[in-house]
Short mmCIF file of C-alpha atoms in Angstrom, two decimals:
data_model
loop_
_atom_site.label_atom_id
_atom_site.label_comp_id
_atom_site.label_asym_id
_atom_site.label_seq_id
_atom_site.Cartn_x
_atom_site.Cartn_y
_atom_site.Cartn_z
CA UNK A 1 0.00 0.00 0.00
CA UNK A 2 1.56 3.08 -1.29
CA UNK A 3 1.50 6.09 1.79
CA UNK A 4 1.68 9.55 0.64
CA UNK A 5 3.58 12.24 2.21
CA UNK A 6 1.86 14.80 4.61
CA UNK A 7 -0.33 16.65 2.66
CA UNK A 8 -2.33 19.10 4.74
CA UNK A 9 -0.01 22.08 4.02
CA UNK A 10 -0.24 21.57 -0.05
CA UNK A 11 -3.92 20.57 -0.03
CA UNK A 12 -4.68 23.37 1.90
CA UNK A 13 -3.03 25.78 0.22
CA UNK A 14 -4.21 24.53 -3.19
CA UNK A 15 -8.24 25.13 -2.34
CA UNK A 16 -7.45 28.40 -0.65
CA UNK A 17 -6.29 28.97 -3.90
CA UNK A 18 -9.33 28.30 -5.77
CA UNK A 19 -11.40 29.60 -2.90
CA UNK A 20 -9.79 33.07 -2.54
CA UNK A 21 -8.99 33.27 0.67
CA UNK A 22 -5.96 32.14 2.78
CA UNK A 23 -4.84 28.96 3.38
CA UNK A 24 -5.57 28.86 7.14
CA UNK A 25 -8.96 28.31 6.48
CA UNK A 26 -8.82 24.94 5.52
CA UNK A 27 -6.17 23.69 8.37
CA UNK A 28 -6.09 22.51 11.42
CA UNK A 29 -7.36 24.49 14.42
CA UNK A 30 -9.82 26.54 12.56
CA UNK A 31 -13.18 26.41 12.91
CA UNK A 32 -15.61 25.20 10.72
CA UNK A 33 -17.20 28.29 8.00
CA UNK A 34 -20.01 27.24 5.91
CA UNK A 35 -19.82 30.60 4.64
CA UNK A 36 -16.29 29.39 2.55
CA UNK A 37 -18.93 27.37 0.07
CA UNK A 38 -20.57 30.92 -1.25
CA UNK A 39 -16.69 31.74 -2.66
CA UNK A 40 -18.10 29.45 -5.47
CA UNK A 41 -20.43 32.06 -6.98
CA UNK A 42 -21.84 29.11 -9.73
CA UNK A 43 -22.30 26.02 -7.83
CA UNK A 44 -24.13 28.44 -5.06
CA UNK A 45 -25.83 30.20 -7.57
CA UNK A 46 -27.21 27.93 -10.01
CA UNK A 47 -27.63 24.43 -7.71
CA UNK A 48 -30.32 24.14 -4.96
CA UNK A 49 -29.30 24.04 -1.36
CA UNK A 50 -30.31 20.69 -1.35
CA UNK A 51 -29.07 19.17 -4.25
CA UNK A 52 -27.42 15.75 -4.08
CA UNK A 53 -24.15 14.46 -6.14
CA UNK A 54 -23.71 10.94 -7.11
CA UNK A 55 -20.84 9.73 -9.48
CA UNK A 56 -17.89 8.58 -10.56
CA UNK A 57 -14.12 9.71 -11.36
CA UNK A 58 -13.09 8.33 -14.54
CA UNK A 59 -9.62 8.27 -16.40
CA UNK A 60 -10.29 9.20 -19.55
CA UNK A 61 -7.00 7.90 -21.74
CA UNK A 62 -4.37 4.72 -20.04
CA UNK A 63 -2.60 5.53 -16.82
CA UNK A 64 -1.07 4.64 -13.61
CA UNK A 65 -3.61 5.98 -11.19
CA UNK A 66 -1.66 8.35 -8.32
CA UNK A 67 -3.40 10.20 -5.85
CA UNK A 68 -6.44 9.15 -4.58
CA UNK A 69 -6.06 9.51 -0.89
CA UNK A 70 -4.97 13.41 -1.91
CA UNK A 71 -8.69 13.65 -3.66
CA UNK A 72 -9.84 12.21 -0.66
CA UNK A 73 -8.12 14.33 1.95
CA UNK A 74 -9.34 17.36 -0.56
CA UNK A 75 -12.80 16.32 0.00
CA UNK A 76 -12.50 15.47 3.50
CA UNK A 77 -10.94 18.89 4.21
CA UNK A 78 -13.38 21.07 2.21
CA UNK A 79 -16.26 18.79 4.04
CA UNK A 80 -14.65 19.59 7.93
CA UNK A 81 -14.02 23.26 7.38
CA UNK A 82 -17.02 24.51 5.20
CA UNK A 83 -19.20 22.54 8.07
CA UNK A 84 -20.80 20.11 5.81
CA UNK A 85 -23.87 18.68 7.85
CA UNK A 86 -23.72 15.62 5.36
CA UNK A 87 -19.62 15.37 4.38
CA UNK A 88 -18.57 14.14 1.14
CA UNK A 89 -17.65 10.64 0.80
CA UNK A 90 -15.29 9.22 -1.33
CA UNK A 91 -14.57 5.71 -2.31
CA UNK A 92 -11.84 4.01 -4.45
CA UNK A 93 -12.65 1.66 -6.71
CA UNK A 94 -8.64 0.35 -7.93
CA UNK A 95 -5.88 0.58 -5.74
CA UNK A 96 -3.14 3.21 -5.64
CA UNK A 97 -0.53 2.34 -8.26
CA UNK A 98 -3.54 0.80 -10.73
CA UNK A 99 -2.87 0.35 -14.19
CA UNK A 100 -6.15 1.91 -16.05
CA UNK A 101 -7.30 2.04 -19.15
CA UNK A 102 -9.54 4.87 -20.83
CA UNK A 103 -13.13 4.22 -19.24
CA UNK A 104 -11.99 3.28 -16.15
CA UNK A 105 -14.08 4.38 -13.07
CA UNK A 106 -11.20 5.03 -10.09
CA UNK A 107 -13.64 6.71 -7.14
CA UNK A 108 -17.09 6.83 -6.54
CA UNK A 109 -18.04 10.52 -5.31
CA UNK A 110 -21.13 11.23 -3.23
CA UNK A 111 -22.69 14.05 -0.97
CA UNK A 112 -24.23 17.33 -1.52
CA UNK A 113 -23.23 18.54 -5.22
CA UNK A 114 -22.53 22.16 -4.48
CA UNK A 115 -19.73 21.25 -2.22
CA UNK A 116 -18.56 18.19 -4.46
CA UNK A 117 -18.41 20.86 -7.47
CA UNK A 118 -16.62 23.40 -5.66
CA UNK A 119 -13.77 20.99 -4.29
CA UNK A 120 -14.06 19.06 -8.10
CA UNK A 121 -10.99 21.22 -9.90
CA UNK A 122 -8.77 20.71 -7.32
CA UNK A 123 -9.00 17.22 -6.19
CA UNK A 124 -8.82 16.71 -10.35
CA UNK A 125 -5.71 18.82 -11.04
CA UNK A 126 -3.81 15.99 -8.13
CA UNK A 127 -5.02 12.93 -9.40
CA UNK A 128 -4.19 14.16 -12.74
CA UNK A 129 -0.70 15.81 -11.69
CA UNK A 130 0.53 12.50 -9.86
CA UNK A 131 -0.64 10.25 -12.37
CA UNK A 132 1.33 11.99 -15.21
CA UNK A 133 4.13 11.56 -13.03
CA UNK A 134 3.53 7.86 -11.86
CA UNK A 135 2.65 6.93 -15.58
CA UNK A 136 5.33 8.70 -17.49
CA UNK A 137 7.42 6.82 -14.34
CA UNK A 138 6.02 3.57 -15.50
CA UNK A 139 6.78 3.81 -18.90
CA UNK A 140 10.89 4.85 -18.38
CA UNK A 141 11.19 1.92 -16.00
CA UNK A 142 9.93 -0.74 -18.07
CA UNK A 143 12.29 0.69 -21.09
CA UNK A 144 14.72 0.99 -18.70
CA UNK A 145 14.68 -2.85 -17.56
CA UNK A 146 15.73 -4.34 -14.29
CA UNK A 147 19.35 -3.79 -14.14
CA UNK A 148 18.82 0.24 -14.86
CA UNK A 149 17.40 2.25 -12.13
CA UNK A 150 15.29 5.36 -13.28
CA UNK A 151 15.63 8.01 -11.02
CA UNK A 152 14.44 11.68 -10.76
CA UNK A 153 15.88 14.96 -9.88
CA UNK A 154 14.88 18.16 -8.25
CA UNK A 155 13.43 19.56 -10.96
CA UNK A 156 9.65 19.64 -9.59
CA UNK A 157 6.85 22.30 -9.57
CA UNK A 158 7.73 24.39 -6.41
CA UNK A 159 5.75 23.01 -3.58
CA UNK A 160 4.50 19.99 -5.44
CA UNK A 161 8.01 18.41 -4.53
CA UNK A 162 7.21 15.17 -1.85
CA UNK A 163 3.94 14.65 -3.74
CA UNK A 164 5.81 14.25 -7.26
CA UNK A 165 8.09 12.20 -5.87
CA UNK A 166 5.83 10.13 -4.28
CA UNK A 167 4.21 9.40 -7.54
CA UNK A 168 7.83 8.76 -8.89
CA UNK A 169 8.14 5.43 -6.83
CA UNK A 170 4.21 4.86 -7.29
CA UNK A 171 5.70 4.64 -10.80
CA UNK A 172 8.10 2.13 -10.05
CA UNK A 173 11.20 4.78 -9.76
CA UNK A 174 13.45 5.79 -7.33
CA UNK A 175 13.65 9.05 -5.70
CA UNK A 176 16.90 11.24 -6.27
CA UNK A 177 18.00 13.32 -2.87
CA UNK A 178 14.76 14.86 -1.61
CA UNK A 179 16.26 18.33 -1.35
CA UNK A 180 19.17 20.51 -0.34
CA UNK A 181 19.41 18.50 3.25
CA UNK A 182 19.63 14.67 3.01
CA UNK A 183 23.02 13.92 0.21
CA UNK A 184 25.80 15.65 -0.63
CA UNK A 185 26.15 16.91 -4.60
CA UNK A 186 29.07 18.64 -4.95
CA UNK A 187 28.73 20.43 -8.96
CA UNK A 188 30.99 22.43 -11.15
CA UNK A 189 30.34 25.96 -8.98
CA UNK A 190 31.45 24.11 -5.96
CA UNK A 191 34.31 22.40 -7.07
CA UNK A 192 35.73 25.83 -8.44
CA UNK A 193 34.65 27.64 -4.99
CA UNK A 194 36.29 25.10 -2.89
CA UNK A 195 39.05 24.72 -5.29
CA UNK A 196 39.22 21.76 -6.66
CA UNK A 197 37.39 18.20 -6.25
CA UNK A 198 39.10 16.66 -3.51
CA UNK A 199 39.15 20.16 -1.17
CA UNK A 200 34.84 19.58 -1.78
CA UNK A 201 34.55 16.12 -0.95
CA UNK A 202 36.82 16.37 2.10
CA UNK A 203 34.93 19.39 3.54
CA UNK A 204 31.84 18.01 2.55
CA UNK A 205 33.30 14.47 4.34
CA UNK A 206 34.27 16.51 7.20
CA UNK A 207 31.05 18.86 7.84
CA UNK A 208 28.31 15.36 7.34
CA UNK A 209 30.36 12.20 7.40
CA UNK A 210 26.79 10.53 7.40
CA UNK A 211 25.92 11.93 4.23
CA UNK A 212 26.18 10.14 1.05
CA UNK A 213 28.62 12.20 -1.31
CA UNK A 214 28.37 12.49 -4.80
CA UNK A 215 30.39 14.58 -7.03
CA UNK A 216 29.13 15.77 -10.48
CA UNK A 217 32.17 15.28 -13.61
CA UNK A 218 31.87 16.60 -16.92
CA UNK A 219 35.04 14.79 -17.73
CA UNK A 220 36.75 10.91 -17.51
CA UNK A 221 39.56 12.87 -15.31
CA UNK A 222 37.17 14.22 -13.15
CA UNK A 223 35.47 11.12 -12.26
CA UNK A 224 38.83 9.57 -11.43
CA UNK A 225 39.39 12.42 -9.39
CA UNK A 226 35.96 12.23 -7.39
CA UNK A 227 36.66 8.24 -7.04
CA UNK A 228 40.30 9.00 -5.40
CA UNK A 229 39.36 11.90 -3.44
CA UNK A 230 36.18 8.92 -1.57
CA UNK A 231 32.93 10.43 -3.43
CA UNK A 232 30.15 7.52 -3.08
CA UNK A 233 28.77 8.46 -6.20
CA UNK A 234 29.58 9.68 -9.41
CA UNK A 235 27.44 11.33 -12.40
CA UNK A 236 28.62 11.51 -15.21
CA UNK A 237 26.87 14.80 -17.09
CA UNK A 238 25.98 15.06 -20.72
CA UNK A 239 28.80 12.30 -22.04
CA UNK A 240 27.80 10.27 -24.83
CA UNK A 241 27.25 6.68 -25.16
CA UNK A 242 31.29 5.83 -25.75
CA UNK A 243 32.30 8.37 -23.13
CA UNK A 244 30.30 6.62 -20.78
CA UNK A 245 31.46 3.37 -21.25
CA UNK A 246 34.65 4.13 -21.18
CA UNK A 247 34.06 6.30 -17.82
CA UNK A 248 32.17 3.42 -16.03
CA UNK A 249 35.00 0.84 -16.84
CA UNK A 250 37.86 3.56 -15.66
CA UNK A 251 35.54 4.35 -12.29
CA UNK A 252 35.55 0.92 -11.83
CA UNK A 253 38.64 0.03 -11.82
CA UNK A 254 39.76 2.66 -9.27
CA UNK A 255 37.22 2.34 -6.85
CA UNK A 256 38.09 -1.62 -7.27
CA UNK A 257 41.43 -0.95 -6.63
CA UNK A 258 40.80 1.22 -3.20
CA UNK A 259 38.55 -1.80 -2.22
CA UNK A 260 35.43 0.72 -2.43
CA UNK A 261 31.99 0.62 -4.06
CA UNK A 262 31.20 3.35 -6.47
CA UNK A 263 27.59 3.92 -7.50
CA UNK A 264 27.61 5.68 -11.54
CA UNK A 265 24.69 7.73 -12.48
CA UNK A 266 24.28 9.30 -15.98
CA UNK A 267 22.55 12.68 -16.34
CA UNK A 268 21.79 15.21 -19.31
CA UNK A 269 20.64 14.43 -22.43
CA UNK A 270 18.92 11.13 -21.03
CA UNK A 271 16.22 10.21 -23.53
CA UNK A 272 13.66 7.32 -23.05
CA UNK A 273 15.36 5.94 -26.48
CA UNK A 274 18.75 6.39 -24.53
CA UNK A 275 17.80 3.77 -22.45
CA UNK A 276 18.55 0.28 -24.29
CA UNK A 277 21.91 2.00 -25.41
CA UNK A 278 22.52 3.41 -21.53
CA UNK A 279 21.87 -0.13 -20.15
CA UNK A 280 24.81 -1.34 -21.81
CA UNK A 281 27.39 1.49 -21.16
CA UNK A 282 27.24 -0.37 -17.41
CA UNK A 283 26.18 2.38 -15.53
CA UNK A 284 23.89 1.91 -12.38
CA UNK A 285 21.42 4.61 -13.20
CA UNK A 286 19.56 7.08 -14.88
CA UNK A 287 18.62 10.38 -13.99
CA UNK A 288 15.88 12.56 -15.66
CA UNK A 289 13.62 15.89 -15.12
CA UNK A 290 11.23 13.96 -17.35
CA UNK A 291 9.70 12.35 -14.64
CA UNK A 292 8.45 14.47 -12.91
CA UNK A 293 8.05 17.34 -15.32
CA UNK A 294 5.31 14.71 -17.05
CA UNK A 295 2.24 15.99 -18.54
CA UNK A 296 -0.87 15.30 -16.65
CA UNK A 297 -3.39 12.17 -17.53
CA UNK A 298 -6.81 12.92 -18.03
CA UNK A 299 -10.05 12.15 -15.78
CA UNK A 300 -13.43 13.48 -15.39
CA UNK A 301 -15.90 13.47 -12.74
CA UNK A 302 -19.40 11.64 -14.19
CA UNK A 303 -22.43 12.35 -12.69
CA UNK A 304 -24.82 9.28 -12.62
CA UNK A 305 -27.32 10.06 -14.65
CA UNK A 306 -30.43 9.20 -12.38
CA UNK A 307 -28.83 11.25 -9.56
CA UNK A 308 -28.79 14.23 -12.16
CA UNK A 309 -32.07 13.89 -13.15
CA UNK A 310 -33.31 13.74 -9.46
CA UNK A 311 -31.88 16.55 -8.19
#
């Protein structure tokens, strides 16, 4: 069972967004304001009080579905703080992770249809998001095979970071450092700041000896560099297919000869079509923006039709 990160903070802020007002209003410790449902001037306008919602969310083209306990934590959280006598209720219908194709109903969707409408965009643009993400994921692992590991990088929309990573392994991938905090990557402005590979990596050793270290290198002497100076990791940026190989059988060699375990990552100019070619250069993995800079997958919320006609 896939567990997404916290989400309160990005949830929140994301139907504040849509709502207009600040994000405070729909987190924990306020109290409830059914007066937050009126900020949607057409569902309050043009629906009865009363009116009920019944239906489904439905992917509209193949995907790996990725986010339904976000669309349910949206509806949940637009249900507690606009004081929803009757809440929302949401129900999956595949599992996280699902492989769906176009038709597919993922989540049954009742409870009073102003509300439902109001928090619809939202919980949509998430599922949508993180299944991009986790399906575009799906599709570079499977080229990539078993002995290449796909993984992503930093590049992420600004506060959509631990959610697009989480659909990243959802995927089948495997998450890059989170952030600034938790590995050491030592690039070209550092190297020439600290002057010179081995002066980074043995401050960097020196400041978090728990840290993974991993030193970006343009260049075959660079790498050789990063493996003598005791860099865990080495990525090799934006060499082609012969500089690689010849870079992963060099690394090798020296971190064999120091009795040490080097992990090789290739970066820049990665291409899904790369991948076959990559495989064989012997390097241990991948890194791409692709990821999670996918395009989102399409669903829709479906009314049932006798529900529609009822109310």
């Amino acid at each position: 069972m896939f567990e997404p990160p916290d989400v309160e903070q990005v949830v929140a802020s994301a139907l504040a967004e849509d709502f207009g007002v600040a994000a405070k209003h729909f987190r924990a410790g306020m109290p409830a304001d059914p007066s937050l449902l009126e900020r949607d001037v057409t569902s309050t306008s043009v629906l009865a009080h009363d009116a009920w919602f019944s239906g489904r969310i439905v992917a509209r083209r193949q995907a790996v579905v990725c986010g339904l306990p976000v669309v349910a934590d949206v509806f949940e959280r637009l249900s507690t703080f606009a004081g929803l006598l009757t809440p929302i209720e949401t129900f999956p219908l595949v599992a996280e992770g699902a492989r769906v194709s176009p038709g597919t109903p993922v989540m049954e969707i009742e409870g009073p249809a102003a509300a439902v409408l109001s928090g619809e965009r939202t919980a949509l643009d998430f599922l949508m998001t993180l299944s991009g993400i986790a399906t575009e994921t799906a599709r570079w692992v499977e080229a990539a095979g078993p002995a290449l590991t796909v993984c992503d990088t930093r590049k992420t929309l600004p506060g959509l970071r631990a959610l697009s990573k989480y659909a990243v392994t959802v995927g089948g991938g495997t998450n890059h450092r989170m952030g600034l905090y938790d590995m050491v990557l030592i690039k070209d402005n550092h190297i020439a700041r600290a002057g010179g590979i081995a002066s980074a990596v043995a401050k960097a050793r020196a400041s978090h000896p728990d840290l993974l270290i991993q030193v970006e290198a343009d260049h075959l002497s660079q790498a050789l560099e990063a493996v003598q100076a005791g860099a865990d990791m080495v990525l090799l940026d934006n060499m082609n297919d012969a500089e690689l190989t010849s870079a992963v059988i060099a690394v090798r060699d020296s971190a064999e000869k120091r009795s040490r375990a080097v992990l090789i990552e290739a970066s820049g100019g990665i291409t899904i079509g790369r991948l076959a070619a990559l495989r064989e250069t012997g390097v241990d993995r991948v890194s791409t923006s692709a990821l999670t800079m996918a395009g989102p997958c399409d669903f829709g919320l479906d009314e049932d039709a006798e529900t529609a006609v009822r109310t």
